[in-house]
Coordinates of C-alpha atoms in Angstrom, one line a residue:
X1 CA 171.2 -42.9 130.3
X2 CA 174.8 -43.0 129.0
X3 CA 174.9 -39.3 128.2
X4 CA 174.0 -38.6 131.9
X5 CA 177.2 -40.3 133.1
X6 CA 179.2 -38.8 130.2
X7 CA 178.1 -35.4 131.3
X8 CA 179.1 -36.1 134.9
X9 CA 182.5 -37.4 133.7
X10 CA 183.1 -34.2 131.7
X11 CA 182.1 -32.1 134.6
X12 CA 184.5 -34.0 136.9
X13 CA 187.3 -33.9 134.3
X14 CA 187.0 -30.1 134.0
X15 CA 187.1 -29.8 137.8
X16 CA 190.3 -31.9 138.0
X17 CA 192.0 -30.4 134.9
X18 CA 195.0 -29.0 136.7
X19 CA 195.6 -32.3 138.4
X20 CA 195.2 -34.2 135.1
X21 CA 197.9 -31.9 133.5
X22 CA 200.3 -32.6 136.4
X23 CA 199.8 -36.3 136.0
X24 CA 200.3 -36.2 132.3
X25 CA 203.5 -34.1 132.6
X26 CA 204.9 -36.8 134.8
X27 CA 204.4 -39.6 132.3
X28 CA 206.7 -40.4 129.3
X29 CA 204.0 -41.5 127.0
X30 CA 201.4 -38.9 127.8
X31 CA 202.8 -36.0 125.6
X32 CA 200.2 -36.5 122.9
X33 CA 197.4 -36.3 125.5
X34 CA 198.9 -33.3 127.2
X35 CA 199.1 -31.4 123.9
X36 CA 195.4 -32.0 123.4
X37 CA 194.5 -30.9 126.9
X38 CA 196.6 -27.8 126.6
X39 CA 194.9 -26.9 123.3
X40 CA 192.6 -24.0 124.1
X41 CA 190.0 -24.7 121.4
X42 CA 189.8 -28.4 122.4
X43 CA 189.3 -27.5 126.1
X44 CA 186.7 -24.9 125.2
X45 CA 184.7 -27.6 123.5
X46 CA 185.1 -29.9 126.5
X47 CA 183.9 -27.1 128.8
X48 CA 181.0 -26.3 126.6
X49 CA 179.9 -29.9 126.5
X50 CA 180.2 -30.2 130.3
X51 CA 177.9 -27.2 130.7
X52 CA 175.4 -28.4 128.1
X53 CA 175.3 -31.9 129.5
X54 CA 174.9 -30.4 132.9
X55 CA 171.7 -28.7 131.8
X56 CA 170.4 -31.9 130.2
X57 CA 171.3 -33.9 133.3
X58 CA 169.3 -31.6 135.5
X59 CA 166.3 -32.0 133.3
X60 CA 166.7 -35.8 133.2
X61 CA 166.8 -35.9 137.0
X62 CA 163.7 -33.6 137.3
X63 CA 161.7 -36.1 135.0
X64 CA 162.6 -39.1 137.2
X65 CA 161.1 -40.4 140.4
X66 CA 158.0 -41.7 141.9
X67 CA 154.9 -39.6 142.1
X68 CA 155.5 -37.5 139.0
X69 CA 152.3 -36.7 137.1
X70 CA 152.1 -36.0 133.5
X71 CA 151.4 -32.4 134.4
X72 CA 154.7 -32.2 136.4
X73 CA 156.6 -33.7 133.4
X74 CA 155.0 -31.4 130.8
X75 CA 155.7 -28.4 133.1
X76 CA 159.4 -29.4 133.3
X77 CA 159.6 -29.9 129.6
X78 CA 158.0 -26.5 128.9
X79 CA 160.3 -24.9 131.4
X80 CA 163.3 -26.5 129.7
X81 CA 162.1 -25.3 126.3
X82 CA 162.1 -21.8 127.6
X83 CA 165.5 -22.3 129.2
X84 CA 166.9 -23.4 125.8
X85 CA 165.8 -20.0 124.4
X86 CA 167.7 -18.4 127.3
X87 CA 170.8 -20.6 126.7
X88 CA 170.6 -19.7 123.0
X89 CA 170.7 -16.0 123.8
X90 CA 173.4 -16.4 126.5
X91 CA 175.6 -18.3 124.0
X92 CA 174.9 -15.9 121.1
X93 CA 175.7 -12.8 123.1
X94 CA 178.8 -14.4 124.8
X95 CA 177.6 -13.5 128.3
X96 CA 177.8 -17.1 129.4
X97 CA 175.8 -16.7 132.5
X98 CA 174.6 -20.3 132.2
X99 CA 177.9 -21.8 130.9
X100 CA 180.1 -21.4 133.9
X101 CA 182.6 -24.1 133.0
X102 CA 183.2 -22.5 129.6
X103 CA 183.5 -19.1 131.1
X104 CA 185.9 -20.0 133.9
X105 CA 187.9 -22.9 132.4
X106 CA 188.1 -21.8 128.8
X107 CA 188.2 -18.0 129.2
X108 CA 184.7 -17.7 127.6
X109 CA 186.0 -18.9 124.2
X110 CA 182.8 -19.3 122.2
X111 CA 182.9 -20.7 118.7
X112 CA 180.3 -20.7 115.9
X113 CA 179.9 -24.4 116.3
X114 CA 178.8 -24.0 120.0
X115 CA 176.3 -21.3 119.0
X116 CA 174.9 -23.5 116.2
X117 CA 174.8 -26.5 118.5
X118 CA 172.6 -24.7 121.1
X119 CA 170.3 -23.4 118.3
X120 CA 170.0 -26.9 116.8
X121 CA 169.3 -28.4 120.3
X122 CA 166.6 -25.8 120.8
X123 CA 165.0 -26.5 117.4
X124 CA 165.2 -30.3 117.8
X125 CA 163.8 -30.1 121.3
X126 CA 160.8 -27.9 120.3
X127 CA 160.0 -30.0 117.2
X128 CA 160.0 -33.3 119.2
X129 CA 157.7 -31.8 121.9
X130 CA 155.5 -29.6 119.7
X131 CA 152.5 -31.9 119.7
X132 CA 152.8 -32.5 123.5
X133 CA 152.7 -28.8 124.2
X134 CA 150.3 -27.5 121.6
X135 CA 148.4 -30.1 119.6
X136 CA 146.8 -28.1 116.7
X137 CA 146.5 -24.9 118.7
X138 CA 147.3 -21.5 117.3
X139 CA 148.5 -20.1 120.6
X140 CA 151.4 -22.4 120.7
X141 CA 154.4 -21.5 122.9
X142 CA 156.7 -23.4 120.7
X143 CA 156.7 -21.0 117.8

């Protein structure tokens, strides 16, 4: 559950970035932090993580609550697996339709590390859920 709150904190941090910079400029001991926040590559990574955690947070919330059946949960997990393929394509092409914070706050600066992270997330997610989706079936949607 900790990553859920970290994702929200990153999202809020990115939303308040201009105010944070003003605050840091007013402090005498904040120069080191200001340098980091004004580093374009660092902030692109923060924006990317905010967007990525946002997608994971949404899934987490969809899986919670009373009255959820196993069918509902499997449906949400299958949907998210398909969404990861979309995110992979979105990141690889640099279109960033699903990475709004990265697109707006970091000028769409995509790194190889980001592309690889999404690919690895997709692979890890599919491998962990493979048996749930397609136990020993040849028409598996995970392939």
